[in-house]
Amino acid sequence: MAVERTLSIIKPDATRRNLTGKINACLEDAGLRIVAQKRILLTRERAEGFYAVHKERPFFDDLCDFMSSGPVVVQVLEGGDAIARNRQVMGATNPEEADEGTIRKRFAENIEANSVHGSDSPENAAFEIAYFFDDGEIVG
Ligand code: CMP
């Protein structure tokens, strides 16, 4: 089991409801270590850059509005198979399809306001971590 790092975001719907601690407990209980974390307000432009891969999708504009509508907590998670492990603990993108006990099943409001984001591949994890963190800000 390779030790990996992945980028996680606690989204505005969750920070608004003061769920950062509960979500962090889910991540830690799943064996993930939070090795960097900061609470920031994304500008619309920074949200667009982060989600550039989705720019042709019909939900892109709404998604960027939502992601810049309130504070987010960006974090680097470390652990064995961290990318897959985080996606497992997050649950399906659409909370209606998420397994019981997952973060999105427990906390998400809908498919857009789905409480958390997690990188979906090693390549995207590298891009997404570098989008928010310098090497010196990550302490494993
Ligand atoms: P996330 O894992 O951050 O990746 C892209 C985001 O777009 C997704 O979570 C949702 O917040 C949002 N989104 C909104 N509508 C859709 C949709 N129909 N399919 C996928 N993602 C969507």
PDB file of N, CA and C in Angstrom, residues 43-93:
ATOM      1  N   THR A  43     -11.578  33.327  -4.665  1.00  0.00           N
ATOM      2  CA  THR A  43     -12.174  34.244  -5.633  1.00  0.00           C
ATOM      3  C   THR A  43     -12.841  33.406  -6.726  1.00  0.00           C
ATOM      4  N   ARG A  44     -13.731  34.031  -7.442  1.00  0.00           N
ATOM      5  CA  ARG A  44     -14.373  33.354  -8.573  1.00  0.00           C
ATOM      6  C   ARG A  44     -13.296  32.838  -9.561  1.00  0.00           C
ATOM      7  N   GLU A  45     -12.265  33.660  -9.817  1.00  0.00           N
ATOM      8  CA  GLU A  45     -11.212  33.292 -10.775  1.00  0.00           C
ATOM      9  C   GLU A  45     -10.421  32.077 -10.271  1.00  0.00           C
ATOM     10  N   ARG A  46     -10.146  32.041  -8.977  1.00  0.00           N
ATOM     11  CA  ARG A  46      -9.366  30.914  -8.439  1.00  0.00           C
ATOM     12  C   ARG A  46     -10.199  29.613  -8.487  1.00  0.00           C
ATOM     13  N   ALA A  47     -11.504  29.750  -8.241  1.00  0.00           N
ATOM     14  CA  ALA A  47     -12.385  28.575  -8.357  1.00  0.00           C
ATOM     15  C   ALA A  47     -12.415  28.089  -9.803  1.00  0.00           C
ATOM     16  N   GLU A  48     -12.507  29.014 -10.757  1.00  0.00           N
ATOM     17  CA  GLU A  48     -12.520  28.632 -12.175  1.00  0.00           C
ATOM     18  C   GLU A  48     -11.232  27.901 -12.559  1.00  0.00           C
ATOM     19  N   GLY A  49     -10.103  28.388 -12.060  1.00  0.00           N
ATOM     20  CA  GLY A  49      -8.819  27.745 -12.364  1.00  0.00           C
ATOM     21  C   GLY A  49      -8.736  26.347 -11.777  1.00  0.00           C
ATOM     22  N   PHE A  50      -9.256  26.200 -10.571  1.00  0.00           N
ATOM     23  CA  PHE A  50      -9.205  24.893  -9.918  1.00  0.00           C
ATOM     24  C   PHE A  50     -10.039  23.873 -10.677  1.00  0.00           C
ATOM     25  N   TYR A  51     -11.217  24.289 -11.125  1.00  0.00           N
ATOM     26  CA  TYR A  51     -12.147  23.368 -11.794  1.00  0.00           C
ATOM     27  C   TYR A  51     -12.072  23.482 -13.325  1.00  0.00           C
ATOM     28  N   ALA A  52     -10.945  23.975 -13.868  1.00  0.00           N
ATOM     29  CA  ALA A  52     -10.819  24.201 -15.315  1.00  0.00           C
ATOM     30  C   ALA A  52     -11.155  22.945 -16.125  1.00  0.00           C
ATOM     31  N   VAL A  53     -10.849  21.779 -15.571  1.00  0.00           N
ATOM     32  CA  VAL A  53     -11.138  20.524 -16.269  1.00  0.00           C
ATOM     33  C   VAL A  53     -12.641  20.353 -16.555  1.00  0.00           C
ATOM     34  N   HIS A  54     -13.478  21.054 -15.785  1.00  0.00           N
ATOM     35  CA  HIS A  54     -14.942  20.952 -15.956  1.00  0.00           C
ATOM     36  C   HIS A  54     -15.532  22.127 -16.729  1.00  0.00           C
ATOM     37  N   LYS A  55     -14.688  22.946 -17.375  1.00  0.00           N
ATOM     38  CA  LYS A  55     -15.226  24.224 -17.874  1.00  0.00           C
ATOM     39  C   LYS A  55     -16.266  24.083 -18.987  1.00  0.00           C
ATOM     40  N   GLU A  56     -16.301  22.938 -19.658  1.00  0.00           N
ATOM     41  CA  GLU A  56     -17.340  22.735 -20.682  1.00  0.00           C
ATOM     42  C   GLU A  56     -18.621  22.113 -20.119  1.00  0.00           C
ATOM     43  N   ARG A  57     -18.599  21.758 -18.851  1.00  0.00           N
ATOM     44  CA  ARG A  57     -19.764  21.069 -18.272  1.00  0.00           C
ATOM     45  C   ARG A  57     -20.868  22.079 -17.953  1.00  0.00           C
ATOM     46  N   PRO A  58     -22.141  21.667 -18.048  1.00  0.00           N
ATOM     47  CA  PRO A  58     -23.245  22.614 -17.823  1.00  0.00           C
ATOM     48  C   PRO A  58     -23.287  23.188 -16.412  1.00  0.00           C
ATOM     49  N   PHE A  59     -22.693  22.480 -15.450  1.00  0.00           N
ATOM     50  CA  PHE A  59     -22.751  22.947 -14.058  1.00  0.00           C
ATOM     51  C   PHE A  59     -21.588  23.848 -13.676  1.00  0.00           C
ATOM     52  N   PHE A  60     -20.682  24.148 -14.638  1.00  0.00           N
ATOM     53  CA  PHE A  60     -19.439  24.860 -14.297  1.00  0.00           C
ATOM     54  C   PHE A  60     -19.682  26.235 -13.659  1.00  0.00           C
ATOM     55  N   ASP A  61     -20.544  27.045 -14.245  1.00  0.00           N
ATOM     56  CA  ASP A  61     -20.767  28.403 -13.717  1.00  0.00           C
ATOM     57  C   ASP A  61     -21.345  28.361 -12.306  1.00  0.00           C
ATOM     58  N   ASP A  62     -22.374  27.544 -12.126  1.00  0.00           N
ATOM     59  CA  ASP A  62     -22.980  27.419 -10.799  1.00  0.00           C
ATOM     60  C   ASP A  62     -21.973  26.906  -9.778  1.00  0.00           C
ATOM     61  N   LEU A  63     -21.168  25.936 -10.213  1.00  0.00           N
ATOM     62  CA  LEU A  63     -20.162  25.365  -9.303  1.00  0.00           C
ATOM     63  C   LEU A  63     -19.171  26.435  -8.848  1.00  0.00           C
ATOM     64  N   CYS A  64     -18.695  27.263  -9.789  1.00  0.00           N
ATOM     65  CA  CYS A  64     -17.723  28.306  -9.430  1.00  0.00           C
ATOM     66  C   CYS A  64     -18.367  29.377  -8.551  1.00  0.00           C
ATOM     67  N   ASP A  65     -19.624  29.708  -8.811  1.00  0.00           N
ATOM     68  CA  ASP A  65     -20.351  30.633  -7.915  1.00  0.00           C
ATOM     69  C   ASP A  65     -20.418  30.053  -6.506  1.00  0.00           C
ATOM     70  N   PHE A  66     -20.807  28.789  -6.436  1.00  0.00           N
ATOM     71  CA  PHE A  66     -20.950  28.130  -5.128  1.00  0.00           C
ATOM     72  C   PHE A  66     -19.617  28.075  -4.390  1.00  0.00           C
ATOM     73  N   MET A  67     -18.561  27.676  -5.079  1.00  0.00           N
ATOM     74  CA  MET A  67     -17.268  27.487  -4.401  1.00  0.00           C
ATOM     75  C   MET A  67     -16.660  28.803  -3.921  1.00  0.00           C
ATOM     76  N   SER A  68     -17.121  29.923  -4.488  1.00  0.00           N
ATOM     77  CA  SER A  68     -16.610  31.227  -4.038  1.00  0.00           C
ATOM     78  C   SER A  68     -17.647  31.956  -3.172  1.00  0.00           C
ATOM     79  N   SER A  69     -18.673  31.238  -2.715  1.00  0.00           N
ATOM     80  CA  SER A  69     -19.764  31.877  -1.963  1.00  0.00           C
ATOM     81  C   SER A  69     -19.507  31.949  -0.468  1.00  0.00           C
ATOM     82  N   GLY A  70     -18.468  31.306   0.010  1.00  0.00           N
ATOM     83  CA  GLY A  70     -18.168  31.297   1.439  1.00  0.00           C
ATOM     84  C   GLY A  70     -16.850  30.593   1.673  1.00  0.00           C
ATOM     85  N   PRO A  71     -16.396  30.547   2.922  1.00  0.00           N
ATOM     86  CA  PRO A  71     -15.091  29.939   3.205  1.00  0.00           C
ATOM     87  C   PRO A  71     -15.037  28.467   2.809  1.00  0.00           C
ATOM     88  N   VAL A  72     -13.842  28.057   2.382  1.00  0.00           N
ATOM     89  CA  VAL A  72     -13.549  26.635   2.192  1.00  0.00           C
ATOM     90  C   VAL A  72     -12.338  26.302   3.059  1.00  0.00           C
ATOM     91  N   VAL A  73     -12.192  25.027   3.393  1.00  0.00           N
ATOM     92  CA  VAL A  73     -10.982  24.560   4.067  1.00  0.00           C
ATOM     93  C   VAL A  73     -10.270  23.637   3.093  1.00  0.00           C
ATOM     94  N   VAL A  74      -9.084  24.078   2.636  1.00  0.00           N
ATOM     95  CA  VAL A  74      -8.290  23.237   1.741  1.00  0.00           C
ATOM     96  C   VAL A  74      -7.288  22.477   2.595  1.00  0.00           C
ATOM     97  N   GLN A  75      -7.080  21.217   2.257  1.00  0.00           N
ATOM     98  CA  GLN A  75      -6.229  20.395   3.110  1.00  0.00           C
ATOM     99  C   GLN A  75      -5.507  19.338   2.283  1.00  0.00           C
ATOM    100  N   VAL A  76      -4.338  18.955   2.772  1.00  0.00           N
ATOM    101  CA  VAL A  76      -3.605  17.837   2.188  1.00  0.00           C
ATOM    102  C   VAL A  76      -3.732  16.664   3.150  1.00  0.00           C
ATOM    103  N   LEU A  77      -4.194  15.539   2.610  1.00  0.00           N
ATOM    104  CA  LEU A  77      -4.343  14.319   3.402  1.00  0.00           C
ATOM    105  C   LEU A  77      -3.263  13.335   2.991  1.00  0.00           C
ATOM    106  N   GLU A  78      -2.702  12.643   3.971  1.00  0.00           N
ATOM    107  CA  GLU A  78      -1.633  11.680   3.700  1.00  0.00           C
ATOM    108  C   GLU A  78      -2.005  10.330   4.314  1.00  0.00           C
ATOM    109  N   GLY A  79      -1.646   9.261   3.620  1.00  0.00           N
ATOM    110  CA  GLY A  79      -1.882   7.926   4.162  1.00  0.00           C
ATOM    111  C   GLY A  79      -1.751   6.870   3.085  1.00  0.00           C
ATOM    112  N   GLY A  80      -1.865   5.629   3.489  1.00  0.00           N
ATOM    113  CA  GLY A  80      -1.833   4.526   2.524  1.00  0.00           C
ATOM    114  C   GLY A  80      -3.006   4.640   1.569  1.00  0.00           C
ATOM    115  N   ASP A  81      -2.710   4.606   0.270  1.00  0.00           N
ATOM    116  CA  ASP A  81      -3.762   4.735  -0.763  1.00  0.00           C
ATOM    117  C   ASP A  81      -4.700   5.904  -0.476  1.00  0.00           C
ATOM    118  N   ALA A  82      -4.120   7.049  -0.120  1.00  0.00           N
ATOM    119  CA  ALA A  82      -4.922   8.189   0.362  1.00  0.00           C
ATOM    120  C   ALA A  82      -5.964   8.649  -0.661  1.00  0.00           C
ATOM    121  N   ILE A  83      -5.645   8.577  -1.945  1.00  0.00           N
ATOM    122  CA  ILE A  83      -6.585   9.089  -2.956  1.00  0.00           C
ATOM    123  C   ILE A  83      -7.864   8.243  -2.948  1.00  0.00           C
ATOM    124  N   ALA A  84      -7.696   6.924  -3.056  1.00  0.00           N
ATOM    125  CA  ALA A  84      -8.859   6.027  -3.062  1.00  0.00           C
ATOM    126  C   ALA A  84      -9.553   6.010  -1.701  1.00  0.00           C
ATOM    127  N   ARG A  85      -8.766   6.028  -0.656  1.00  0.00           N
ATOM    128  CA  ARG A  85      -9.331   5.982   0.697  1.00  0.00           C
ATOM    129  C   ARG A  85     -10.214   7.204   0.966  1.00  0.00           C
ATOM    130  N   ASN A  86      -9.723   8.376   0.521  1.00  0.00           N
ATOM    131  CA  ASN A  86     -10.519   9.589   0.727  1.00  0.00           C
ATOM    132  C   ASN A  86     -11.796   9.539  -0.099  1.00  0.00           C
ATOM    133  N   ARG A  87     -11.707   9.020  -1.329  1.00  0.00           N
ATOM    134  CA  ARG A  87     -12.913   8.950  -2.161  1.00  0.00           C
ATOM    135  C   ARG A  87     -13.933   7.982  -1.561  1.00  0.00           C
ATOM    136  N   GLN A  88     -13.417   6.955  -0.892  1.00  0.00           N
ATOM    137  CA  GLN A  88     -14.317   6.008  -0.232  1.00  0.00           C
ATOM    138  C   GLN A  88     -15.030   6.669   0.957  1.00  0.00           C
ATOM    139  N   VAL A  89     -14.287   7.401   1.756  1.00  0.00           N
ATOM    140  CA  VAL A  89     -14.906   8.022   2.938  1.00  0.00           C
ATOM    141  C   VAL A  89     -15.806   9.195   2.543  1.00  0.00           C
ATOM    142  N   MET A  90     -15.509   9.848   1.387  1.00  0.00           N
ATOM    143  CA  MET A  90     -16.394  10.926   0.907  1.00  0.00           C
ATOM    144  C   MET A  90     -17.733  10.372   0.439  1.00  0.00           C
ATOM    145  N   GLY A  91     -17.719   9.260  -0.290  1.00  0.00           N
ATOM    146  CA  GLY A  91     -18.936   8.724  -0.898  1.00  0.00           C
ATOM    147  C   GLY A  91     -19.170   9.321  -2.275  1.00  0.00           C
ATOM    148  N   ALA A  92     -20.214   8.848  -2.948  1.00  0.00           N
ATOM    149  CA  ALA A  92     -20.499   9.260  -4.323  1.00  0.00           C
ATOM    150  C   ALA A  92     -20.774  10.760  -4.416  1.00  0.00           C
ATOM    151  N   THR A  93     -20.451  11.339  -5.599  1.00  0.00           N
ATOM    152  CA  THR A  93     -20.659  12.771  -5.833  1.00  0.00           C
ATOM    153  C   THR A  93     -22.086  13.187  -5.498  1.00  0.00           C
TER     154      THR A  93
END
